[in-house]
PDB file of C-alpha atoms in Angstrom:
ATOM      1  CA  TYR A 110      11.213  -4.030  -2.460  1.00 51.00           C
ATOM      2  CA  GLU A 111      15.145  -3.573  -0.318  1.00 58.00           C
ATOM      3  CA  GLY A 112      16.909  -0.918  -1.774  1.00 61.00           C
ATOM      4  CA  SER A 113      13.399   0.889  -3.817  1.00 64.00           C
ATOM      5  CA  TYR A 114      13.135   4.768  -4.251  1.00 74.00           C
ATOM      6  CA  GLY A 115       9.753   4.160  -4.375  1.00 81.00           C
ATOM      7  CA  VAL A 116       6.332   1.364  -5.781  1.00 85.00           C
ATOM      8  CA  MET A 117       3.505   2.240  -8.712  1.00 91.00           C
ATOM      9  CA  ILE A 118       0.320   0.812  -7.170  1.00 94.00           C
ATOM     10  CA  TYR A 119      -2.019   0.511  -9.963  1.00 97.00           C
ATOM     11  CA  ALA A 120      -5.567  -0.113  -9.583  1.00 96.00           C
ATOM     12  CA  PRO A 121      -8.168  -2.548 -10.871  1.00 95.00           C
ATOM     13  CA  ALA A 122     -10.687  -0.852 -13.462  1.00 94.00           C
ATOM     14  CA  VAL A 123     -13.534  -1.876 -11.140  1.00 90.00           C
ATOM     15  CA  LEU A 124     -13.287  -0.570  -7.521  1.00 91.00           C
ATOM     16  CA  ALA A 125     -16.583  -0.126  -5.449  1.00 89.00           C
ATOM     17  CA  GLU A 126     -14.337   0.971  -2.015  1.00 91.00           C
ATOM     18  CA  ALA A 127     -11.500   2.825  -1.063  1.00 92.00           C
ATOM     19  CA  GLY A 128      -8.540   1.805   1.572  1.00 95.00           C
ATOM     20  CA  THR A 129      -5.549   2.635   2.926  1.00 96.00           C
ATOM     21  CA  ILE A 130      -2.183   0.915   2.841  1.00 93.00           C
ATOM     22  CA  GLU A 131      -1.383  -0.919   6.032  1.00 93.00           C
ATOM     23  CA  VAL A 132       2.676  -0.875   7.003  1.00 89.00           C
ATOM     24  CA  SER A 133       4.419  -3.336   8.990  1.00 88.00           C
ATOM     25  CA  ASP A 134       8.460  -3.659  10.633  1.00 86.00           C
ATOM     26  CA  ASP A 135       8.322  -7.902   9.310  1.00 86.00           C
ATOM     27  CA  ALA A 136       9.827  -7.676   6.512  1.00 82.00           C
ATOM     28  CA  ASN A 137       7.837 -11.760   6.859  1.00 85.00           C
ATOM     29  CA  ALA A 138       4.538 -10.627   7.774  1.00 85.00           C
ATOM     30  CA  THR A 139       1.455 -12.219   7.228  1.00 85.00           C
ATOM     31  CA  VAL A 140      -1.878 -11.519   8.649  1.00 82.00           C
ATOM     32  CA  ALA A 141      -1.915 -12.287  11.962  1.00 81.00           C
ATOM     33  CA  SER A 142       1.546  -9.756  12.529  1.00 83.00           C
ATOM     34  CA  THR A 143       1.391  -5.832  13.842  1.00 88.00           C
ATOM     35  CA  TRP A 144       0.083  -3.821  11.044  1.00 92.00           C
ATOM     36  CA  ARG A 145      -0.360   0.165  11.751  1.00 92.00           C
ATOM     37  CA  THR A 146      -2.204   2.345   8.406  1.00 94.00           C
ATOM     38  CA  LEU A 147       0.540   4.272   7.396  1.00 90.00           C
ATOM     39  CA  GLN A 148      -0.075   8.127   7.779  1.00 91.00           C
ATOM     40  CA  ASP A 149       1.299  11.038   5.813  1.00 87.00           C
ATOM     41  CA  ASP A 150       2.945  14.138   7.406  1.00 86.00           C
ATOM     42  CA  ALA A 151      -0.353  15.782   7.933  1.00 89.00           C
ATOM     43  CA  ALA A 152      -1.219  12.731   9.669  1.00 92.00           C
ATOM     44  CA  ALA A 153      -3.776  12.134   6.916  1.00 94.00           C
ATOM     45  CA  ASP A 154      -4.140   8.489   6.500  1.00 95.00           C
ATOM     46  CA  VAL A 155      -2.533   7.723   2.982  1.00 93.00           C
ATOM     47  CA  ALA A 156      -4.729   5.704   0.696  1.00 94.00           C
ATOM     48  CA  TYR A 157      -4.547   3.761  -2.271  1.00 95.00           C
ATOM     49  CA  PRO A 158      -5.503   4.727  -5.700  1.00 96.00           C
ATOM     50  CA  LEU A 159      -9.427   4.867  -7.026  1.00 94.00           C
ATOM     51  CA  ALA A 160     -10.356   2.422  -9.494  1.00 95.00           C
ATOM     52  CA  GLY A 161      -8.811   2.617 -13.433  1.00 96.00           C
ATOM     53  CA  LYS A 162      -5.966   5.197 -11.427  1.00 97.00           C
ATOM     54  CA  SER A 163      -2.258   4.764 -10.254  1.00 96.00           C
ATOM     55  CA  ARG A 164       0.192   6.250  -8.117  1.00 93.00           C
ATOM     56  CA  PHE A 165       3.678   6.674  -7.254  1.00 91.00           C
ATOM     57  CA  TYR A 166       4.864   6.129  -3.716  1.00 85.00           C
ATOM     58  CA  ILE A 167       8.181   7.039  -2.901  1.00 79.00           C
ATOM     59  CA  ARG A 168      10.027   4.678  -0.922  1.00 63.00           C
ATOM     60  CA  ILE A 169       7.320   4.142   1.694  1.00 65.00           C
ATOM     61  CA  PRO A 170       9.186   4.896   4.353  1.00 60.00           C
ATOM     62  CA  PHE A 171      11.045   1.843   7.258  1.00 61.00           C
ATOM     63  CA  ALA A 172       8.480  -0.072   6.024  1.00 68.00           C
ATOM     64  CA  SER A 173       9.798  -3.693   5.101  1.00 80.00           C
ATOM     65  CA  ALA A 174       6.084  -5.144   4.496  1.00 84.00           C
ATOM     66  CA  PHE A 175       2.454  -3.053   2.992  1.00 86.00           C
ATOM     67  CA  ARG A 176      -0.592  -4.350   2.003  1.00 90.00           C
ATOM     68  CA  LEU A 177      -4.323  -2.226   1.173  1.00 93.00           C
ATOM     69  CA  LYS A 178      -6.103  -2.916   2.983  1.00 94.00           C
ATOM     70  CA  ALA A 179     -10.047  -1.758   2.159  1.00 94.00           C
ATOM     71  CA  SER A 180     -12.430   0.457   4.302  1.00 92.00           C
ATOM     72  CA  GLY A 181     -15.045  -2.096   4.484  1.00 89.00           C
ATOM     73  CA  ASN A 182     -16.522  -5.165   3.124  1.00 90.00           C
ATOM     74  CA  VAL A 183     -15.539  -6.372  -0.040  1.00 89.00           C
ATOM     75  CA  ALA A 184     -18.036  -8.756  -2.248  1.00 84.00           C
ATOM     76  CA  ALA A 185     -14.765 -10.452  -4.118  1.00 87.00           C
ATOM     77  CA  ASP A 186     -10.735 -10.331  -4.249  1.00 88.00           C
ATOM     78  CA  ARG A 187      -9.574  -6.937  -5.814  1.00 91.00           C
ATOM     79  CA  THR A 188      -5.702  -7.202  -7.772  1.00 93.00           C
ATOM     80  CA  PHE A 189      -3.765  -4.168  -8.168  1.00 95.00           C
ATOM     81  CA  ALA A 190      -0.719  -4.704  -9.563  1.00 95.00           C
ATOM     82  CA  VAL A 191       2.647  -2.972  -8.319  1.00 91.00           C
ATOM     83  CA  THR A 192       5.604  -2.426  -9.676  1.00 88.00           C
ATOM     84  CA  VAL A 193       8.561  -1.668  -7.546  1.00 82.00           C
ATOM     85  CA  CYS A 194      11.871   0.864  -9.039  1.00 80.00           C
ATOM     86  CA  SER A 195      14.989   0.979  -8.424  1.00 75.00           C
ATOM     87  CA  ASP A 196      17.849   1.925  -9.602  1.00 68.00           C
TER      88      ASP A 196
END
């Protein structure tokens, strides 16, 4: 992720819930690390793409790690594809 200029996140075809992107300043982040919800310039939470969609995020600023967090309980694992875009 370091040295990249952005990431493309692809949501699975079936996705019942929405969610946000969380970031950490810990490059070796774990579940126990401190995570914060990423917000845009308008102080709105940054959502991950909806079912069957993809979205390009220009370098998630100053984040050493990121994760996707569902807005509620999910019935099963969700698999998102991520492409790191770099020079």
